[in-house]
mmCIF file of C-alpha atoms in Angstrom:
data_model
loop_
_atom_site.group_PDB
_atom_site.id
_atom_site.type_symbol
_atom_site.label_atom_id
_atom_site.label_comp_id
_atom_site.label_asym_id
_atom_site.label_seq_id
_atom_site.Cartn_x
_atom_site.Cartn_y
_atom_site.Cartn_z
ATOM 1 C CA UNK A 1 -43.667 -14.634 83.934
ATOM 2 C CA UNK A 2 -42.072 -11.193 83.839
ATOM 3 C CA UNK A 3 -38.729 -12.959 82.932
ATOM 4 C CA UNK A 4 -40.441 -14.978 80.037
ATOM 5 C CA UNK A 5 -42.232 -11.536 78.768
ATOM 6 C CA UNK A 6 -38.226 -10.035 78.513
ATOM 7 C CA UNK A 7 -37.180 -13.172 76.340
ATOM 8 C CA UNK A 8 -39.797 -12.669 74.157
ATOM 9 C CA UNK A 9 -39.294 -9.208 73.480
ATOM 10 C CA UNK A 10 -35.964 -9.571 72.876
ATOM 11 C CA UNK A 11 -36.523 -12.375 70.747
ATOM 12 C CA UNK A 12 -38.836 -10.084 68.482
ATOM 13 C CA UNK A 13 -36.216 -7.631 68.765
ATOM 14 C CA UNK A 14 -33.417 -9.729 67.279
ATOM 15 C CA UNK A 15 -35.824 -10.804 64.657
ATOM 16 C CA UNK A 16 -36.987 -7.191 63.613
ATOM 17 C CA UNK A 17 -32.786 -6.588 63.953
ATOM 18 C CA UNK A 18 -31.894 -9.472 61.370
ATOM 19 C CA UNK A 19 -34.812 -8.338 59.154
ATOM 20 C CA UNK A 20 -33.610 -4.549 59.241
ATOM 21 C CA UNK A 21 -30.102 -5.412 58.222
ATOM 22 C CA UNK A 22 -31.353 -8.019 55.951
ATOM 23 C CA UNK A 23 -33.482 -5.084 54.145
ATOM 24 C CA UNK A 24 -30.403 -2.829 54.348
ATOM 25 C CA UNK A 25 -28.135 -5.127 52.989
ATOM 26 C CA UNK A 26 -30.641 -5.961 49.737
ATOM 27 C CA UNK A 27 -30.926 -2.662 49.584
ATOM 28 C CA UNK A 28 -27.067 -1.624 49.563
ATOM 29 C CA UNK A 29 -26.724 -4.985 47.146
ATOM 30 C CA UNK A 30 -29.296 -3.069 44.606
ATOM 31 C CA UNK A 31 -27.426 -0.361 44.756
ATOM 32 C CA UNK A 32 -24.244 -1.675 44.032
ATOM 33 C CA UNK A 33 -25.169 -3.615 41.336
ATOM 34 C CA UNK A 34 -27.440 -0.075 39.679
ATOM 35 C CA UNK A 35 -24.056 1.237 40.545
ATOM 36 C CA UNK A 36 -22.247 -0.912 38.674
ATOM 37 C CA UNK A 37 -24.708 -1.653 35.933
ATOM 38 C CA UNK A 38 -24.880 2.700 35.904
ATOM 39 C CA UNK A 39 -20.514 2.774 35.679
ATOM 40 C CA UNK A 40 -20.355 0.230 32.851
ATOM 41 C CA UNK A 41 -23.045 1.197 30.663
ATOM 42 C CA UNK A 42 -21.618 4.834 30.300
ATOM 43 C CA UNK A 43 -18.203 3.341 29.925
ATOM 44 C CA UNK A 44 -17.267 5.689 26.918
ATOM 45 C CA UNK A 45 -16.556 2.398 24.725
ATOM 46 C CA UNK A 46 -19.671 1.146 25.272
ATOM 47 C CA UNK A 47 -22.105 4.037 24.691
ATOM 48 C CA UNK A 48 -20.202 4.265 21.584
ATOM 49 C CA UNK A 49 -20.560 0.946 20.409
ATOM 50 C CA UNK A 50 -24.278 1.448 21.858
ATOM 51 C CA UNK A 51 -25.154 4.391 19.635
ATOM 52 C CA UNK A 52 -22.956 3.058 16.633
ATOM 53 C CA UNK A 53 -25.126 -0.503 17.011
ATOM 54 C CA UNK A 54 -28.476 1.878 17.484
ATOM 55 C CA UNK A 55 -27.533 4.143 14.292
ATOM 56 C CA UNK A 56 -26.977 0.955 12.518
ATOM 57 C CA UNK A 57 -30.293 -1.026 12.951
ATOM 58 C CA UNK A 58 -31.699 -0.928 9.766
ATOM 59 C CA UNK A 59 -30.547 -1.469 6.158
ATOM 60 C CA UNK A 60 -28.238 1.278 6.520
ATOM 61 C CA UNK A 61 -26.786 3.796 8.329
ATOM 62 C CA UNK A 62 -29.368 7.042 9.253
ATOM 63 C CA UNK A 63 -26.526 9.768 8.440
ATOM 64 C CA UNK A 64 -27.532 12.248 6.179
ATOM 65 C CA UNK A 65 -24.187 13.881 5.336
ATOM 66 C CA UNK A 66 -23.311 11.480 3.250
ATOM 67 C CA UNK A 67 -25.797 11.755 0.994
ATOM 68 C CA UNK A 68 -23.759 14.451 -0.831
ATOM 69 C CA UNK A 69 -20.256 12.200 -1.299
ATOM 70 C CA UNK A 70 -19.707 10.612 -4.911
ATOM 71 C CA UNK A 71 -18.624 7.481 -5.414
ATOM 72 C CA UNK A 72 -16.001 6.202 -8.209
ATOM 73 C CA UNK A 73 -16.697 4.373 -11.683
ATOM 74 C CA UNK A 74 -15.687 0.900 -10.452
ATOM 75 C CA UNK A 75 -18.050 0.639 -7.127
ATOM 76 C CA UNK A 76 -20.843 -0.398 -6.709
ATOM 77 C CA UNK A 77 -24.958 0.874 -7.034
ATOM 78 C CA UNK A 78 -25.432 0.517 -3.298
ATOM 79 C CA UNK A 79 -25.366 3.830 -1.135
ATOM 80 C CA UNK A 80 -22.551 4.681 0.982
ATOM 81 C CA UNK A 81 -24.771 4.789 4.423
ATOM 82 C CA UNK A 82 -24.743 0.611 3.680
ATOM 83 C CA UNK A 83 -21.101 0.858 2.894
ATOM 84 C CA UNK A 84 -21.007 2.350 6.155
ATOM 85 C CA UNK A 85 -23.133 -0.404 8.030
ATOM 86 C CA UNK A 86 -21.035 -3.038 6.266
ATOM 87 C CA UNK A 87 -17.671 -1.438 7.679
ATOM 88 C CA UNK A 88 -18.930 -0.913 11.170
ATOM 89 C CA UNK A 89 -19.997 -4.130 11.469
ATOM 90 C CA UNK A 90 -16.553 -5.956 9.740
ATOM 91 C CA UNK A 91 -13.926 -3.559 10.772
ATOM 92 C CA UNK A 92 -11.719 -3.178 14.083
ATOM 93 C CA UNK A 93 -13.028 0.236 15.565
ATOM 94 C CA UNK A 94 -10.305 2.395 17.184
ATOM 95 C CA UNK A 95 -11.568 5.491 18.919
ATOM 96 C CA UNK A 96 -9.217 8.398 19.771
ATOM 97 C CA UNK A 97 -10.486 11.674 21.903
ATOM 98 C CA UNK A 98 -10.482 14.856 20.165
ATOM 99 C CA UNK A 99 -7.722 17.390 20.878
ATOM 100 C CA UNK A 100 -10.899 19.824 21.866
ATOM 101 C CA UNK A 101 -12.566 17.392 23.435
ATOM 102 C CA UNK A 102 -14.474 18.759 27.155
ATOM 103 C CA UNK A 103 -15.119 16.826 29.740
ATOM 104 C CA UNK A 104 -18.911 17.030 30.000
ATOM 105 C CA UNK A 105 -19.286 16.481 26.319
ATOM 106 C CA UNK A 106 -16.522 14.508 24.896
ATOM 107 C CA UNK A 107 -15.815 13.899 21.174
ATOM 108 C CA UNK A 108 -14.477 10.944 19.620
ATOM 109 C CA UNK A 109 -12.716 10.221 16.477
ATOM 110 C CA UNK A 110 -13.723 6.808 15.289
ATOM 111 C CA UNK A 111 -11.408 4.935 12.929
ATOM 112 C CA UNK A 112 -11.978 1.885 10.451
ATOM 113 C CA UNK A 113 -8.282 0.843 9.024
ATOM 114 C CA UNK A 114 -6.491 3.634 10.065
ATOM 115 C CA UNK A 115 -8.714 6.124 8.412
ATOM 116 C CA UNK A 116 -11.433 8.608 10.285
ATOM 117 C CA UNK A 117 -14.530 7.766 9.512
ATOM 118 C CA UNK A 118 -17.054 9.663 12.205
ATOM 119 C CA UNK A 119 -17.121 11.416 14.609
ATOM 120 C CA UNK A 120 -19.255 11.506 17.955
ATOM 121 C CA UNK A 121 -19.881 13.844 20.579
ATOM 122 C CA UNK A 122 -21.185 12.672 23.961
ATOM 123 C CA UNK A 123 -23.888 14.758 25.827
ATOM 124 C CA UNK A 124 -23.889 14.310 29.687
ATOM 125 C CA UNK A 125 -26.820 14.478 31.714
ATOM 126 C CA UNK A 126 -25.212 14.395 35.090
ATOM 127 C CA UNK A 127 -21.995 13.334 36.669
ATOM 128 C CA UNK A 128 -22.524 10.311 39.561
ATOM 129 C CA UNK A 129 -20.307 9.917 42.263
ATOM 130 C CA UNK A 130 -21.259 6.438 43.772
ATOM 131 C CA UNK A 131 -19.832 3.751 46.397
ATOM 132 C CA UNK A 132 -17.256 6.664 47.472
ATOM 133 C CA UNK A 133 -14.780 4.570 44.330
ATOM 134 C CA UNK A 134 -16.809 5.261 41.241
ATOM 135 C CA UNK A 135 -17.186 8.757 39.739
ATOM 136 C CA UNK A 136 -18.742 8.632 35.868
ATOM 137 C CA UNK A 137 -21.290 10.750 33.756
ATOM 138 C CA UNK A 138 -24.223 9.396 32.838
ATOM 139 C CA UNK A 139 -24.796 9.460 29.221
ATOM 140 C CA UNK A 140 -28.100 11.023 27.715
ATOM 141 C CA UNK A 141 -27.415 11.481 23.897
ATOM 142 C CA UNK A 142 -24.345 11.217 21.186
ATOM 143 C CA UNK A 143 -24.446 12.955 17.964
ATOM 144 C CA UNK A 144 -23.244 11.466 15.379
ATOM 145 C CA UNK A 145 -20.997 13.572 12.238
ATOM 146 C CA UNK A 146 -19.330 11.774 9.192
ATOM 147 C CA UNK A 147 -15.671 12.332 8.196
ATOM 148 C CA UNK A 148 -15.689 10.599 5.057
ATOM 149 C CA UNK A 149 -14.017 12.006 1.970
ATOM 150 C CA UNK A 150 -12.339 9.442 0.537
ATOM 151 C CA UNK A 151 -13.326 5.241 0.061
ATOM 152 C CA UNK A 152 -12.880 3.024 2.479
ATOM 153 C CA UNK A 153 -10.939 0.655 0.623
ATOM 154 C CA UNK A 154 -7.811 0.512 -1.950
ATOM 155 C CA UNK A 155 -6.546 -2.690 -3.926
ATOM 156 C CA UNK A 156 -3.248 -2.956 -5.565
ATOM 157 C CA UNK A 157 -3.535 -5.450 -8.343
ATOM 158 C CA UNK A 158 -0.530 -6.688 -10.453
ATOM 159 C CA UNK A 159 -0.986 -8.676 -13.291
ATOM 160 C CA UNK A 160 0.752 -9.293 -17.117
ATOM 161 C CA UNK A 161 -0.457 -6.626 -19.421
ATOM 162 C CA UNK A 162 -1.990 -9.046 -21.587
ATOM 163 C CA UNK A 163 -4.419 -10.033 -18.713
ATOM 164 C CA UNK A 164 -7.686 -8.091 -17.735
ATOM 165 C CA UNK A 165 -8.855 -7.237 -14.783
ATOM 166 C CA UNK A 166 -12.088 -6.057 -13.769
ATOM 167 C CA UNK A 167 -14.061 -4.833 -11.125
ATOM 168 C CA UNK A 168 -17.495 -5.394 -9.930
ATOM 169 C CA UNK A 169 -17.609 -6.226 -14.531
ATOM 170 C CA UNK A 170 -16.023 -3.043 -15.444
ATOM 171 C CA UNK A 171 -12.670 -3.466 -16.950
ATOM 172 C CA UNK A 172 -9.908 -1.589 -15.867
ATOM 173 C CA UNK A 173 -7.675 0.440 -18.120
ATOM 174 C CA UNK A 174 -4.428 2.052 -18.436
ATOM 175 C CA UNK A 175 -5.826 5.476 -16.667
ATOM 176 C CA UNK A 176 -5.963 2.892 -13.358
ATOM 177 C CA UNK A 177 -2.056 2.092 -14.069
ATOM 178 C CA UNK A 178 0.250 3.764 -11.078
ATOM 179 C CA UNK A 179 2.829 5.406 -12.674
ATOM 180 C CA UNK A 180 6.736 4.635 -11.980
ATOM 181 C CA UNK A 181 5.481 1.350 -10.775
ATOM 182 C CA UNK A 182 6.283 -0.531 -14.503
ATOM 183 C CA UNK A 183 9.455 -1.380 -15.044
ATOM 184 C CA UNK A 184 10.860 1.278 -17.720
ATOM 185 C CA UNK A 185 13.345 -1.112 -19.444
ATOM 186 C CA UNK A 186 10.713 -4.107 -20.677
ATOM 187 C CA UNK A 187 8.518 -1.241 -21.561
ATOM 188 C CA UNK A 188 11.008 0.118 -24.543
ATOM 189 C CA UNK A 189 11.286 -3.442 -25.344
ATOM 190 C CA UNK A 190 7.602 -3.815 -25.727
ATOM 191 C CA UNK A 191 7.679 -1.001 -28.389
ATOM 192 C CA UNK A 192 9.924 -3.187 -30.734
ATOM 193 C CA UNK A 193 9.080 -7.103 -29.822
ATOM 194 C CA UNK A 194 5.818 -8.708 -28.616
ATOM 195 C CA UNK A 195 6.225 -9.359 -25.020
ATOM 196 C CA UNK A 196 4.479 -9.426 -21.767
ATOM 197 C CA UNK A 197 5.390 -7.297 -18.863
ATOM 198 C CA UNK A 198 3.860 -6.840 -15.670
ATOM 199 C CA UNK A 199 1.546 -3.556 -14.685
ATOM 200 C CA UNK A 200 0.131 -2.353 -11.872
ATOM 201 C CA UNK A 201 -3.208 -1.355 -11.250
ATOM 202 C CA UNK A 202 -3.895 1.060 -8.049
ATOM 203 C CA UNK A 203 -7.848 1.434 -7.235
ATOM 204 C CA UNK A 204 -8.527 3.970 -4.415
ATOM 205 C CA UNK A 205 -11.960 5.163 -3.287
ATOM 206 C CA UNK A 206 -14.002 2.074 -3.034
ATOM 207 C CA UNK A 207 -16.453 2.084 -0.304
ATOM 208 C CA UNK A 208 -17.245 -1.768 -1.417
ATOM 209 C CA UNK A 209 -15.095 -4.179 -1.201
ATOM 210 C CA UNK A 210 -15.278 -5.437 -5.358
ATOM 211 C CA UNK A 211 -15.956 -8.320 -6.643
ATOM 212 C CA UNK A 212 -12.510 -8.775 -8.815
ATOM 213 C CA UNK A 213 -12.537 -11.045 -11.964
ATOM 214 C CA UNK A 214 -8.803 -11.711 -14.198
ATOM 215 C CA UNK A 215 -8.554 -13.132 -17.154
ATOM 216 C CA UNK A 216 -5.053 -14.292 -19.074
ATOM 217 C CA UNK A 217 -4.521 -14.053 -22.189
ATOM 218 C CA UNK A 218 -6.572 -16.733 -23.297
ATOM 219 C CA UNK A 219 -9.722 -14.709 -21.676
ATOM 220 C CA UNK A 220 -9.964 -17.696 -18.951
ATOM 221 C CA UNK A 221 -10.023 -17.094 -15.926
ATOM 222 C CA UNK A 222 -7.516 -17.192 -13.343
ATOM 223 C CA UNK A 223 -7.225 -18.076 -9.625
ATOM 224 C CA UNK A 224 -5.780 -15.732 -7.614
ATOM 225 C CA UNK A 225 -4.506 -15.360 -3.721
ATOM 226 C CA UNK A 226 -5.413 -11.842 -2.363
ATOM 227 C CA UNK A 227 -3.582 -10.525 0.316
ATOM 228 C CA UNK A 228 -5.044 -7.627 2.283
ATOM 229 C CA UNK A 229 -6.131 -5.475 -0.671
ATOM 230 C CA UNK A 230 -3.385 -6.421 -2.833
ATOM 231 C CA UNK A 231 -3.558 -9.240 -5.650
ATOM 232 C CA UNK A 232 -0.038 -10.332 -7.366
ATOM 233 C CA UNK A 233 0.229 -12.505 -10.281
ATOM 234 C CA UNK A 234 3.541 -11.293 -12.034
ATOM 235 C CA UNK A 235 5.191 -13.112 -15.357
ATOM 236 C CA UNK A 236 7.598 -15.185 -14.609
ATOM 237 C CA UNK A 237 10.447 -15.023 -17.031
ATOM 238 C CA UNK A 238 13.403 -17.636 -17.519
ATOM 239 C CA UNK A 239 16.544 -16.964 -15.342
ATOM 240 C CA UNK A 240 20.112 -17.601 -16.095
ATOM 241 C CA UNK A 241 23.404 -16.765 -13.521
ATOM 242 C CA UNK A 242 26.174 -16.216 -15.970
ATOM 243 C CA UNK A 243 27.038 -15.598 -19.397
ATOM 244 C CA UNK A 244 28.753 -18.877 -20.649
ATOM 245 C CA UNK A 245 24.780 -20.751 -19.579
ATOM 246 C CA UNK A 246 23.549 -17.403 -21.241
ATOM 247 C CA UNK A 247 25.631 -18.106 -24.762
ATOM 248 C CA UNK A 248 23.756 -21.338 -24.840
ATOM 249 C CA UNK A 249 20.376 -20.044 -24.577
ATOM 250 C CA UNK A 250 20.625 -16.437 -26.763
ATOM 251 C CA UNK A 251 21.456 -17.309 -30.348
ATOM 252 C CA UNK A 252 24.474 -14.262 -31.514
ATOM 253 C CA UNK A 253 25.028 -12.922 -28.284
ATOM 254 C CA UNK A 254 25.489 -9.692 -29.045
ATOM 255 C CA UNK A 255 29.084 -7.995 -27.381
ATOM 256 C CA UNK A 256 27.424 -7.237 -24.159
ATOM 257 C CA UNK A 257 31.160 -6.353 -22.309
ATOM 258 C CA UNK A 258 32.168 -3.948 -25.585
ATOM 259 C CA UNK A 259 28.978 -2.038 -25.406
ATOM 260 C CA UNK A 260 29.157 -1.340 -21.581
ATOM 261 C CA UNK A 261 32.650 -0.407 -21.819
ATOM 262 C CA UNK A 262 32.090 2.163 -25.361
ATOM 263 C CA UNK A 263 29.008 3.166 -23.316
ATOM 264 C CA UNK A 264 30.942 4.078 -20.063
ATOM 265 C CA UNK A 265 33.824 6.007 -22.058
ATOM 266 C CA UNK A 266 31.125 7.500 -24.323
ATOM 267 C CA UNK A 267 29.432 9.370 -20.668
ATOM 268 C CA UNK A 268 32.886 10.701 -19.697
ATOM 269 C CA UNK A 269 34.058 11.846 -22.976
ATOM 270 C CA UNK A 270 36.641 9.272 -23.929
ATOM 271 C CA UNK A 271 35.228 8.160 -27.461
ATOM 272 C CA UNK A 272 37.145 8.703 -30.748
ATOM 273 C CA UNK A 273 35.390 10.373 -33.620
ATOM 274 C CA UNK A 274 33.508 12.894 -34.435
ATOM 275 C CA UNK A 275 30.330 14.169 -31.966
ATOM 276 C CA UNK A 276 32.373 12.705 -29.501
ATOM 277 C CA UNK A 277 31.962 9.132 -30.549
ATOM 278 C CA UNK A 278 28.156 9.304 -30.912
ATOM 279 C CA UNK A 279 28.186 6.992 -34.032
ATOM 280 C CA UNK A 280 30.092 4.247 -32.333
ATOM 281 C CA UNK A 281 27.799 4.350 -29.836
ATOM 282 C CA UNK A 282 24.561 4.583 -32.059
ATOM 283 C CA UNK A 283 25.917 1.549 -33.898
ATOM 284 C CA UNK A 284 24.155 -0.545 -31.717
ATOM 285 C CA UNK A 285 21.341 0.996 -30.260
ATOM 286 C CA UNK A 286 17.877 1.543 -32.706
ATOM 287 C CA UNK A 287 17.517 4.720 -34.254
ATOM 288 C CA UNK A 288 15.008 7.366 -32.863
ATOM 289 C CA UNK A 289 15.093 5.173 -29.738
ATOM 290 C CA UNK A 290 14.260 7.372 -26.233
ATOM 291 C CA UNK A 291 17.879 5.965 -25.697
ATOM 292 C CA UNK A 292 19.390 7.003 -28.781
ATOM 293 C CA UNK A 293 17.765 10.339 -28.368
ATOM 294 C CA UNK A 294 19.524 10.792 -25.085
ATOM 295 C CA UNK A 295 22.826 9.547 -26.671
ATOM 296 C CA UNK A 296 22.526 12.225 -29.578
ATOM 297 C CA UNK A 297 21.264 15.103 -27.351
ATOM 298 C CA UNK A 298 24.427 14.158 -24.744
ATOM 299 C CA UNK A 299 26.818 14.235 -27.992
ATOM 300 C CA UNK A 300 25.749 17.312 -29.193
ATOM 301 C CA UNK A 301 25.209 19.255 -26.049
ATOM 302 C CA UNK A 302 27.511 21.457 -23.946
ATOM 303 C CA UNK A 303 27.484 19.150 -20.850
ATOM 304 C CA UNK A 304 29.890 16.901 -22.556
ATOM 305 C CA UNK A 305 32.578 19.252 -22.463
ATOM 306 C CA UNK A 306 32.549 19.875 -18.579
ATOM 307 C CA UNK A 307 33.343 16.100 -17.586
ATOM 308 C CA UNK A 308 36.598 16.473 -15.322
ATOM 309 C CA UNK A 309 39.847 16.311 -17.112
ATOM 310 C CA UNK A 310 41.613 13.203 -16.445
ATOM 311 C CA UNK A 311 43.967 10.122 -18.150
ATOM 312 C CA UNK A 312 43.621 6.260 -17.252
ATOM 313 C CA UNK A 313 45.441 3.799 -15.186
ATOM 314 C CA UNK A 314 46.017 0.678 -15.976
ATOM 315 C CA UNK A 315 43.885 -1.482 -16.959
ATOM 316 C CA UNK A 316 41.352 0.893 -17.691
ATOM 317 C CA UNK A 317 38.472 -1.432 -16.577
ATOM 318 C CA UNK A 318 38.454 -3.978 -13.499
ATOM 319 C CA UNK A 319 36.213 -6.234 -11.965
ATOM 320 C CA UNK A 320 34.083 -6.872 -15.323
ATOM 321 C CA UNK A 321 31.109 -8.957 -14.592
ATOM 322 C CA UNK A 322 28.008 -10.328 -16.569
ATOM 323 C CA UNK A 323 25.493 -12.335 -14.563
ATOM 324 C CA UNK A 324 21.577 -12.458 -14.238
ATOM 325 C CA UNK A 325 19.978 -12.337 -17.036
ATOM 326 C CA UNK A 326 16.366 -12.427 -18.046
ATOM 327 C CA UNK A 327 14.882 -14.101 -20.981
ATOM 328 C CA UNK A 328 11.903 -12.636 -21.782
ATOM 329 C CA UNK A 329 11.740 -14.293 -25.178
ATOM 330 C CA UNK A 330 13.408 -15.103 -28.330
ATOM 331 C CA UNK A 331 14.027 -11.299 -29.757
ATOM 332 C CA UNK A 332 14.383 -10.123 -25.896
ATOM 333 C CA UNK A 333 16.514 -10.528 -22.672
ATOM 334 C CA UNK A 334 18.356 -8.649 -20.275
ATOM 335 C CA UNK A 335 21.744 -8.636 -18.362
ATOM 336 C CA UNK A 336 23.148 -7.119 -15.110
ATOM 337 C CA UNK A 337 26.504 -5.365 -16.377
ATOM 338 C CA UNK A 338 29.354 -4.473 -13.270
ATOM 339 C CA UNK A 339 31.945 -2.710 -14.107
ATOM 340 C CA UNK A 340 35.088 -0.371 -12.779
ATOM 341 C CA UNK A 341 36.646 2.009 -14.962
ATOM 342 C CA UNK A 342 39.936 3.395 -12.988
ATOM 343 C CA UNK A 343 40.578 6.717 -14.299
ATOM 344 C CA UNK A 344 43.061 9.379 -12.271
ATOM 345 C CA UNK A 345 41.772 13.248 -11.645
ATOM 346 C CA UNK A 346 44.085 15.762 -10.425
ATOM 347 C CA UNK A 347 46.651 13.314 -9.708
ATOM 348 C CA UNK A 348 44.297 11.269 -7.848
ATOM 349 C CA UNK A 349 42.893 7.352 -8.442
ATOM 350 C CA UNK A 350 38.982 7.509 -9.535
ATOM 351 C CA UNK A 351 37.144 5.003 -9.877
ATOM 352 C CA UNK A 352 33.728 5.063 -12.242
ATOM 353 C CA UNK A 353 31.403 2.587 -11.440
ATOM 354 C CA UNK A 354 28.997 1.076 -13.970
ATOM 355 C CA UNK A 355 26.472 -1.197 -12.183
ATOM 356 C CA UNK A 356 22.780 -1.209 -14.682
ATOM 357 C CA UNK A 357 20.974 -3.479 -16.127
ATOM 358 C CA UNK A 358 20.975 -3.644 -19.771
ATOM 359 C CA UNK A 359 17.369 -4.647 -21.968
ATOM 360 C CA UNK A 360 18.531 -5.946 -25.661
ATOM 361 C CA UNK A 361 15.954 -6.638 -28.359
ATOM 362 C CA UNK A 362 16.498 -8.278 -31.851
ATOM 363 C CA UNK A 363 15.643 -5.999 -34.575
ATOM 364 C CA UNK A 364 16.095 -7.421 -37.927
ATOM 365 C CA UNK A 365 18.472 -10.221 -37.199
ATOM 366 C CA UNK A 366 20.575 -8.006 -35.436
ATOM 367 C CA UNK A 367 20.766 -7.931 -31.183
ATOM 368 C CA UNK A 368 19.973 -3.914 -30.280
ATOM 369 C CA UNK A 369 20.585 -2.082 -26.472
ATOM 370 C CA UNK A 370 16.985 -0.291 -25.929
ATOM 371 C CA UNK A 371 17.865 0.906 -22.072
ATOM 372 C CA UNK A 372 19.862 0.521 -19.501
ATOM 373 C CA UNK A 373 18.857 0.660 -15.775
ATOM 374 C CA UNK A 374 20.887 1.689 -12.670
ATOM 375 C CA UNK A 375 20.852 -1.400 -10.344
ATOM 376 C CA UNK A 376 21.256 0.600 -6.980
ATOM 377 C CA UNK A 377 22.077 -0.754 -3.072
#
């Protein structure tokens, strides 16, 4: 009986044993997974994504700095705190700790396309220290400040200047043109002949991406791929290698190698004649041109007189070339000109290199030089 009585109690023991270490381990399970659950909710990614998704749950963005910011002519009516919302939620975040950053309260640059955009501050309530691994704050507020002072977005749009372009249906107009981007020699062709050359349009500051509408010349409207925010749809002109295909193509050629070569002696004061040659050279360019202009003020300036003494050798000019042109038209087309001219200074070979591209218009039945371009690299 007695032995029975010891079996049983043990029995209960082992039972009250296995449900003791049962209850321990739920309990150490719960606390691992609070642990966990704790460690990867105040992650520092996720409470930021957290607070940016919370700021966000509306129509718009709740920051009130940004009432203040002005937006440009060609965006849209919509506020910027919805700009905002749409970015946040499109965009590929990148966050980036403050230099003065602390430890208990952290502060994070956020950035939408390379460009900061906010800028949150993490306030800890305490610091955990759990499962003798994990040691994390925990997270009680983030406050949120804008860094916005410029538009989210900027579109590069080329296009022939006989096309429009508009944004969101305002047209854009030469004040949106980026200067130096043009090229300079079609543009003093364009003052003398009709002809289409290609612009292009820079639009910073948009904190919506546009709606963008082009029309040619015939006001219809014209499909376009846009890559990024940049749109290209560039004028192709007619292309021809070499100057014997050219001759059949340009009715008169005018004496492309003669010009280049007067041209090239007329720079290093070499021209017969009086203001050093000027009127040879102004023979064939248009009067009151920008390139005349800088013919007549090199003639009659004292620059002119300081080019390096020197004689020739012989030939004077080497390794004459004519190739590439561009047909832009009838009354238009242009020419890449190479030359060497092999002069000797101080006893010493020289060699002047011409390398440009030279833009010829027809001006009264008569082929004119209206600029000439230095084809670099």
């Amino acid at each position: 009986m007695k032995e029975k009585k010891l079996k049983l109690q043990f029995k209960t023991f082992l039972i009250f044993y296995a449900c003791l270490l049962g209850l321990i381990m739920v309990g150490f399970l719960i606390h691992v997974f609070d642990s966990l659950v704790k460690y990867e909710k105040n992650q520092t990614e996720n409470f930021i994504n957290k607070t940016l998704e919370n700021l966000c749950k509306k129509d718009s963005c709740e920051i009130n700095d940004l009432a203040q910011i002005e937006k440009g002519p060609f965006d849209k009516e919509e506020s910027i705190n919805l700009a905002l919302k749409n970015l946040l939620e499109k965009a590929d975040l990148e966050y980036e700790e403050s230099e003065n950053s602390q430890e208990e309260n952290p502060t994070y640059l956020i950035k939408a396309n390379n460009q900061e955009i906010l800028e949150i501050q993490l306030k800890s309530e305490k610091k955990l220290n759990r499962l003798g691994l994990l040691s994390f704050y925990i997270w009680d507020d983030a406050e949120v400040r804008s860094k916005i002072d410029k538009g989210f977005y900027l579109y590069n749009i080329t296009v022939p200047n006989n096309f429009k372009v508009y944004l969101n249906n305002k047209e854009l107009t030469n004040e949106q043109i980026k200067e130096g981007e043009q090229n300079e020699g079609m543009l003093e062709m364009a003052k003398y002949v009709s002809i289409p050359y290609n612009v292009k349009y820079q639009i910073e500051n948009l904190y919506f991406e546009p709606e963008i509408k082009i029309l040619d010349e015939n006001n219809h409207e014209v499909n376009y791929e846009q890559h990024g925010y940049t749109i290209e749809i560039k004028k192709e002109f007619k292309k021809i290698e070499n100057l014997e295909e050219a001759k059949k193509e340009i009715e008169s050629i005018p004496e492309i190698l003669k010009m280049a070569e007067q041209w090239s002696l007329f720079l290093t004061n070499d021209l017969k004649g009086t203001l050093h040659g000027f009127h040879q050279i102004n023979a064939f360019l248009i009067d009151d041109s920008t390139l005349s202009k800088f013919a007549k003020n090199w003639a009659t300036g004292i620059d002119i007189t300081f080019t390096s003494k020197h004689t020739f050798d012989n030939p004077i000019f080497t390794g004459e070339n004519i190739r590439n042109f561009e047909i832009y038209d009838e009354d238009a087309f242009s020419c890449e000109v190479y030359l060497e001219k092999n002069m000797i200074i101080k006893g010493k070979k020289h060699q002047d290199v011409m390398h440009d591209r030279m833009y010829f218009v027809k001006i009264d039945k008569e082929w004119k030089l209206v600029n000439m371009q230095a084809i670099t690299g």
